[in-house]
PDB file of C-alpha atoms in Angstrom:
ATOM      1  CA  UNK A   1      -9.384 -15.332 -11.425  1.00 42.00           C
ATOM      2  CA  UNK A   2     -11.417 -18.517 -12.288  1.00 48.00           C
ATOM      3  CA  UNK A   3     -14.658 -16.364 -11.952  1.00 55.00           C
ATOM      4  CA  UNK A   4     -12.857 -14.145 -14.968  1.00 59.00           C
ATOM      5  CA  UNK A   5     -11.281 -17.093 -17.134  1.00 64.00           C
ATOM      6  CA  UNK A   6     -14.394 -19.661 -16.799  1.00 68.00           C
ATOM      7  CA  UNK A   7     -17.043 -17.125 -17.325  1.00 75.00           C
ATOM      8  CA  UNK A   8     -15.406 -15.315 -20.052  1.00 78.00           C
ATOM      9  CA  UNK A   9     -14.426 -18.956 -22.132  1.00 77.00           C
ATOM     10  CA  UNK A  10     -18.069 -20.008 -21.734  1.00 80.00           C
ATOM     11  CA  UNK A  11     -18.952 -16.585 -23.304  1.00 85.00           C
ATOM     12  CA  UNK A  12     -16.309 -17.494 -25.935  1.00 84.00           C
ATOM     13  CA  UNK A  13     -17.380 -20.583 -26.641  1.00 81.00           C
ATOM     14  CA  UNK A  14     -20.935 -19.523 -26.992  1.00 84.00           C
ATOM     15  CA  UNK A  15     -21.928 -22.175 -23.775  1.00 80.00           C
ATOM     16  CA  UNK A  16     -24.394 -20.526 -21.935  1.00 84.00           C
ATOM     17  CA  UNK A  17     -24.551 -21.682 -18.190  1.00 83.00           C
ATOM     18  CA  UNK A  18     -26.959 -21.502 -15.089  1.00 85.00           C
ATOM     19  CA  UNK A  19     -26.070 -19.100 -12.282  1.00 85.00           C
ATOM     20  CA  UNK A  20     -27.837 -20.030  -8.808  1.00 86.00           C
ATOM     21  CA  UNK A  21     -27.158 -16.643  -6.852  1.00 87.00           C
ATOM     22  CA  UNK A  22     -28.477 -16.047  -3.417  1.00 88.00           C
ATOM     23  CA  UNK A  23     -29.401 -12.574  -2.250  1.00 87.00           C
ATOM     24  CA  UNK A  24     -27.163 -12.552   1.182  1.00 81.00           C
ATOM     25  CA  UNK A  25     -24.068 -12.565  -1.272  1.00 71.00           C
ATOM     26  CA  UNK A  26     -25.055 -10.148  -3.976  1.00 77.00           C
ATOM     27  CA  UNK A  27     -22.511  -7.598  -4.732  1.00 69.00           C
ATOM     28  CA  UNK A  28     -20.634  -8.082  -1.686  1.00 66.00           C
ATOM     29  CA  UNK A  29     -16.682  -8.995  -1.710  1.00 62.00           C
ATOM     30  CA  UNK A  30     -16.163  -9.002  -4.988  1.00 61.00           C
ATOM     31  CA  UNK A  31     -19.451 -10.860  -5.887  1.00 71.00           C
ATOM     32  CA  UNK A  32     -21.290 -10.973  -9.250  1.00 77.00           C
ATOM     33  CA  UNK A  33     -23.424  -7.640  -9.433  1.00 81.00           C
ATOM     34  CA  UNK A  34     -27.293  -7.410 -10.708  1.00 87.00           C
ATOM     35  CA  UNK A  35     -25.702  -5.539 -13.919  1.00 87.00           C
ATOM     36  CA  UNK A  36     -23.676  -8.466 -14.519  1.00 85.00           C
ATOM     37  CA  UNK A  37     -25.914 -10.930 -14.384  1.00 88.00           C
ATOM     38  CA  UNK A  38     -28.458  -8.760 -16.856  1.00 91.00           C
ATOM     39  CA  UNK A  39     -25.831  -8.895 -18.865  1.00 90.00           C
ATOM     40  CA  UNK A  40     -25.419 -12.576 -18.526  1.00 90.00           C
ATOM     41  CA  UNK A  41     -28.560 -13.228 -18.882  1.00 93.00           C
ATOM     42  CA  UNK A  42     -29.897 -10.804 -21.649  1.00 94.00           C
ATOM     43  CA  UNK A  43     -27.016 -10.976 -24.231  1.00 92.00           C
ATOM     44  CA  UNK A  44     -25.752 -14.172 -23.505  1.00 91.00           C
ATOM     45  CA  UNK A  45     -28.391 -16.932 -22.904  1.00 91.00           C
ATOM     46  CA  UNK A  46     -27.550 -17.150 -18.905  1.00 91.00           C
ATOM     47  CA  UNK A  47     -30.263 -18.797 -16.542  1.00 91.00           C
ATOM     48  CA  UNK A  48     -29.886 -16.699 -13.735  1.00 92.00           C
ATOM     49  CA  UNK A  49     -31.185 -18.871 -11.044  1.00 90.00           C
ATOM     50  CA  UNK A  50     -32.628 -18.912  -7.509  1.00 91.00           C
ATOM     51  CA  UNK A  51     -29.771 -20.215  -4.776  1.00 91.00           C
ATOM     52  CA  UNK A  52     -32.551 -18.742  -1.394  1.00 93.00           C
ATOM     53  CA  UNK A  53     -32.568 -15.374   0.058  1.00 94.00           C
ATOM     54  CA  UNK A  54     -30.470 -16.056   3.072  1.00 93.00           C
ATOM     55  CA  UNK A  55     -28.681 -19.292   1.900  1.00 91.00           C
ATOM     56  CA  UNK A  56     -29.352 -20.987   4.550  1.00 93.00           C
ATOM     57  CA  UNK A  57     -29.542 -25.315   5.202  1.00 93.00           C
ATOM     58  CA  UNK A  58     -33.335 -25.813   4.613  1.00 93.00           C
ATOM     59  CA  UNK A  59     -33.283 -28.693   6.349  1.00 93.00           C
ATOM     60  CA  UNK A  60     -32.904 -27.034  10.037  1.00 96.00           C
ATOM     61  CA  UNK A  61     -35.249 -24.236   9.055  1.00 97.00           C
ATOM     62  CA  UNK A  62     -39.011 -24.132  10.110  1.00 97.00           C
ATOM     63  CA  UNK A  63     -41.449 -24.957   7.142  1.00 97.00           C
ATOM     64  CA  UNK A  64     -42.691 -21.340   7.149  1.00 97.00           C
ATOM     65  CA  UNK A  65     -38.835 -20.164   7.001  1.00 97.00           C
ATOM     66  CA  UNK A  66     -38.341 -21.952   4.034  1.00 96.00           C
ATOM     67  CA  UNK A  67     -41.637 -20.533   2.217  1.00 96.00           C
ATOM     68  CA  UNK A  68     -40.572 -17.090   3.519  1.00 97.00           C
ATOM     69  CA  UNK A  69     -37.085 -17.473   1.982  1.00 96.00           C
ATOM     70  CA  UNK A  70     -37.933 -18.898  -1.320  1.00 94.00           C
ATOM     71  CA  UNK A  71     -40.525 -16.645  -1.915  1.00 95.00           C
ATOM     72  CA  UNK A  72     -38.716 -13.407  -1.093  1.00 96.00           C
ATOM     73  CA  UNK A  73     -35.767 -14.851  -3.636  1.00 95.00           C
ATOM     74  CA  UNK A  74     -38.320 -15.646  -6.252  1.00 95.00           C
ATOM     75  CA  UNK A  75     -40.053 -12.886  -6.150  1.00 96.00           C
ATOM     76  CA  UNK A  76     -37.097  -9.990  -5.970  1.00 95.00           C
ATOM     77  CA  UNK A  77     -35.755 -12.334  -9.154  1.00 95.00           C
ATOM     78  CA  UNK A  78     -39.026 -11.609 -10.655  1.00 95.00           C
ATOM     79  CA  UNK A  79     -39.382  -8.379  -9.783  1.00 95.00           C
ATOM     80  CA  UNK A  80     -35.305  -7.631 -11.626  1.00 94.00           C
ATOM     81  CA  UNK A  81     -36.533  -9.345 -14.544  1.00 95.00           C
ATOM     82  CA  UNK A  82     -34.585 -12.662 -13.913  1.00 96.00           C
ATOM     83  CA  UNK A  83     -36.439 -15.543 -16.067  1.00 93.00           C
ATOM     84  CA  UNK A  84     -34.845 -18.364 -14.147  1.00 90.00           C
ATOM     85  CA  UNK A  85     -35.961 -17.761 -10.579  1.00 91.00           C
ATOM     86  CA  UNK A  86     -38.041 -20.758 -10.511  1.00 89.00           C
ATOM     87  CA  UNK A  87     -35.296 -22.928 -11.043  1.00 87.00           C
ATOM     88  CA  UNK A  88     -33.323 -23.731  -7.463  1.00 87.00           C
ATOM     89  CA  UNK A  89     -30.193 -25.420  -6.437  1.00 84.00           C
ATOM     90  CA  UNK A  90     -30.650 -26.158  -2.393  1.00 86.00           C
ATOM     91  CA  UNK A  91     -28.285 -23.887  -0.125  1.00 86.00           C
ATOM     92  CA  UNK A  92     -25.476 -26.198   0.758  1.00 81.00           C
ATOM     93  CA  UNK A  93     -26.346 -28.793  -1.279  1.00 78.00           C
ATOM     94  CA  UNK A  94     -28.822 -29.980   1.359  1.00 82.00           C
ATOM     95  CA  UNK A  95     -32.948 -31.296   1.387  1.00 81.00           C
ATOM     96  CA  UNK A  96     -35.053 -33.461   2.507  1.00 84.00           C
ATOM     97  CA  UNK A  97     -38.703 -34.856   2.314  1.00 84.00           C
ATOM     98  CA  UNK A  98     -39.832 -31.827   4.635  1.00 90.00           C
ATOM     99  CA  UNK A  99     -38.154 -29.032   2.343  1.00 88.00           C
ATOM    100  CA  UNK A 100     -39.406 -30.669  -1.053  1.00 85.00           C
ATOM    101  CA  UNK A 101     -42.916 -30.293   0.264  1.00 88.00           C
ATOM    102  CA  UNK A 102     -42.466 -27.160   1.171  1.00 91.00           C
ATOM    103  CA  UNK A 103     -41.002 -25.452  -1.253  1.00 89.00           C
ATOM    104  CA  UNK A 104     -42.297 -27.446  -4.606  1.00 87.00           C
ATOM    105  CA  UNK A 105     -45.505 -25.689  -5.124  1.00 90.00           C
ATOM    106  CA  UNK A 106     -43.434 -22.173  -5.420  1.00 90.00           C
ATOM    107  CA  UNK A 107     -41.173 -24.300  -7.944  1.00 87.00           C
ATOM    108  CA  UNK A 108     -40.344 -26.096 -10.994  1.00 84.00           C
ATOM    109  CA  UNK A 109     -37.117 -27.604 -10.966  1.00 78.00           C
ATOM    110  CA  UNK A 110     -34.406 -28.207  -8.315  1.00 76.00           C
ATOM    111  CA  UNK A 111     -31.094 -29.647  -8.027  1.00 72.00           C
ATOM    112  CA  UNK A 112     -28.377 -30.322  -5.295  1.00 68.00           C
ATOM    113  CA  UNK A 113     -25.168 -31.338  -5.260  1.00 60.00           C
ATOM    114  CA  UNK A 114     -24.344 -34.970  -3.565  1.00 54.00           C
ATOM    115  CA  UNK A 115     -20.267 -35.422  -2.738  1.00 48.00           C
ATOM    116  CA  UNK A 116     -17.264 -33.967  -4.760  1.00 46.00           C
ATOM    117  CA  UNK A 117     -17.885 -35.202  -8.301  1.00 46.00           C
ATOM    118  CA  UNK A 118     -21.536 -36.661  -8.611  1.00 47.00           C
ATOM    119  CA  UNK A 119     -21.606 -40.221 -10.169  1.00 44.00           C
ATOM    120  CA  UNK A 120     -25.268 -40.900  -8.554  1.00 44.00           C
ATOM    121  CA  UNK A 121     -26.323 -40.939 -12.025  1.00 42.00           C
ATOM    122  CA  UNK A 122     -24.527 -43.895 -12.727  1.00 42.00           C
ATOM    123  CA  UNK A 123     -27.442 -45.943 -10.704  1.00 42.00           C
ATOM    124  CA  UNK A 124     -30.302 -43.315 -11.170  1.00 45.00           C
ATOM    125  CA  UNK A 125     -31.117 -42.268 -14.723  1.00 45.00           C
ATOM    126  CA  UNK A 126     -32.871 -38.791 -13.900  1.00 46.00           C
ATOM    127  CA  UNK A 127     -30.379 -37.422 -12.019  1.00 52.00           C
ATOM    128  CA  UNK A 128     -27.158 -35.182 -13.304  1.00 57.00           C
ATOM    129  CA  UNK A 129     -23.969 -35.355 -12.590  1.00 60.00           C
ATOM    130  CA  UNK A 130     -22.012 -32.210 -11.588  1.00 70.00           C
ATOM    131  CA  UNK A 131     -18.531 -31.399 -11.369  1.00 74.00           C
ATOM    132  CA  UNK A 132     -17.392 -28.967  -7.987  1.00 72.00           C
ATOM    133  CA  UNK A 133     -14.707 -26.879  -8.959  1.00 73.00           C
ATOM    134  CA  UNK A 134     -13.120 -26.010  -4.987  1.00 70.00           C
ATOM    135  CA  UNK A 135      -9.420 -24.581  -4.125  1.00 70.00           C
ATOM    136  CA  UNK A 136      -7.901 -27.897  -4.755  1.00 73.00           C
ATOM    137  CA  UNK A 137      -9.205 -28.516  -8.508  1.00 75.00           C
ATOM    138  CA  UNK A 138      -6.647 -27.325 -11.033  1.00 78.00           C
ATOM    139  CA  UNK A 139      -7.354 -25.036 -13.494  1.00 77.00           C
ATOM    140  CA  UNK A 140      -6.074 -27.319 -16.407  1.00 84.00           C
ATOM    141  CA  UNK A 141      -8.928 -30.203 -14.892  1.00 83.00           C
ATOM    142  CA  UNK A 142     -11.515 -27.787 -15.175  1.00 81.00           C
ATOM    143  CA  UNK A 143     -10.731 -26.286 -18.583  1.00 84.00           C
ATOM    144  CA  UNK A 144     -10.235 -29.768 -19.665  1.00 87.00           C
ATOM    145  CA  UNK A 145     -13.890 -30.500 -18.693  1.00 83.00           C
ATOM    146  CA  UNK A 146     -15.230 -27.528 -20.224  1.00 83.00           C
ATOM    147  CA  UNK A 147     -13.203 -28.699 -23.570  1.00 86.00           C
ATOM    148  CA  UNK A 148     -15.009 -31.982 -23.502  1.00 82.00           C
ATOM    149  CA  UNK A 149     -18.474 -31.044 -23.153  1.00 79.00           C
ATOM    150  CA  UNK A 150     -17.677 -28.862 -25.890  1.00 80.00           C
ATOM    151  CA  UNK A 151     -16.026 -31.215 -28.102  1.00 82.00           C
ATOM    152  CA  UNK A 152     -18.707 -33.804 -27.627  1.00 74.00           C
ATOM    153  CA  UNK A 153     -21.947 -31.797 -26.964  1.00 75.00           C
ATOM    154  CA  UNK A 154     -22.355 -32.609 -23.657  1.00 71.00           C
ATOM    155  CA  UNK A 155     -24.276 -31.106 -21.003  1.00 71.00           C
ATOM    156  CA  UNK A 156     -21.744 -30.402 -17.852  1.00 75.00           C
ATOM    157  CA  UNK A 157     -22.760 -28.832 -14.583  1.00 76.00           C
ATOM    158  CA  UNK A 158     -19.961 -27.150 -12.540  1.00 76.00           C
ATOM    159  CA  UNK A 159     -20.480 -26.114  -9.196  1.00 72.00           C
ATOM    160  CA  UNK A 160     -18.337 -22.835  -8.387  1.00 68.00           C
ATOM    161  CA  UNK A 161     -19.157 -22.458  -4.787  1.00 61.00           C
ATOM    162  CA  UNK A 162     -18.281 -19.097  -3.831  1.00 55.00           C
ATOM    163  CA  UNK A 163     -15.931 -17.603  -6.653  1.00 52.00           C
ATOM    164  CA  UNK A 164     -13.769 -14.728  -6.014  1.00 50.00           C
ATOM    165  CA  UNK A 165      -9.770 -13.658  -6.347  1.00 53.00           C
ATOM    166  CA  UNK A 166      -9.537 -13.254  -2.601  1.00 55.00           C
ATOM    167  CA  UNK A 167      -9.675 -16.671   0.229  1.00 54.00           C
ATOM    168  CA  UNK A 168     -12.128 -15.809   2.781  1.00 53.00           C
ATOM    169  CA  UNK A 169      -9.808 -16.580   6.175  1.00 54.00           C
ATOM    170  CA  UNK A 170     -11.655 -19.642   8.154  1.00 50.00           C
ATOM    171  CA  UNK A 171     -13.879 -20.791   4.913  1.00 48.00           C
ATOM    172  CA  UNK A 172     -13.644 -24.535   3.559  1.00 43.00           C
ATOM    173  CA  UNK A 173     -13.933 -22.630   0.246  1.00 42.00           C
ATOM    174  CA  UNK A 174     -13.041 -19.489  -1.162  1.00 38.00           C
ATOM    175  CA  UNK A 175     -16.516 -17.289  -1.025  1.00 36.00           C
ATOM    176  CA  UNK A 176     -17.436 -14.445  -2.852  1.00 33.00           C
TER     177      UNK A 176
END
């Protein structure tokens, strides 16, 4: 359901967005197909964007692990004709020194996630904030943050973590 009414108002609105999609996920339960997300991006201005092959934490893998699974992603993104698959959001949210110097030369641009709603901005001017959107975040918040950006011509990064009609029994959040 919020897979259906976000992705379909951002199409309405004429908002494209950035989809970080790992490979372990594709298709399964419900999950956004490769179709889809030709369609996405092709006739609607979508980054499709690289998420890791196995979405795994990078930060307990070894360093060739991490080369192995960003370049696999990468280049099967490449190799489907997906523009974006340079640009990565780290699996879980999580990095550190070790994974950056791994991974940066196969790279341009990366991003996490730090906490619910990201106000690290606040004290460090190149950084975004992002809004999560989990089980517990009400559809009328979210639509109300999608309004604003629109209304003021904002950049806003939400974080849909797993999006699908169905809970996943034992999962923090509902995964698709």
């Amino acid at each position: 359901e919020m897979w259906d009414t976000f992705g379909q108002e951002l199409i309405n609105r004429n908002m494209p967005a950035t989809l970080f999609v790992d490979h372990k996920g594709l298709g399964a339960g419900g999950a956004i197909s490769v179709e889809d997300m030709r369609l996405l991006q092709d006739n609607y201005g979508w980054d499709i964007a690289n998420h890791s092959w196995s979405h795994s934490d990078f930060t307990v893998l070894e360093s060739e692990e991490r080369i192995r699974d960003i370049t696999q992603m990468s280049s099967w993104m490449w190799q489907n004709g997906f523009e974006a698959w340079d640009i990565f959001a780290y699996p879980l949210g999580h990095y550190d020194a070790a994974t950056i110097s791994d991974i940066s030369p196969y790279l341009t641009v990366g991003r996490s996630v730090s906490g619910r709603n990201d106000t690290s901005y606040l004290v460090d001017p190149y950084r975004m904030a992002g809004r999560a959107v989990d089980l517990d975040v009400p559809l009328t918040a979210a639509q109300g943050w999608v309004d604003s950006a629109a209304t003021n011509k904002e950049v806003l990064i939400m974080t849909f973590h797993g999006v699908t009609d169905k809970p996943v029994p034992g999962e923090d959040l509902v995964w698709s």
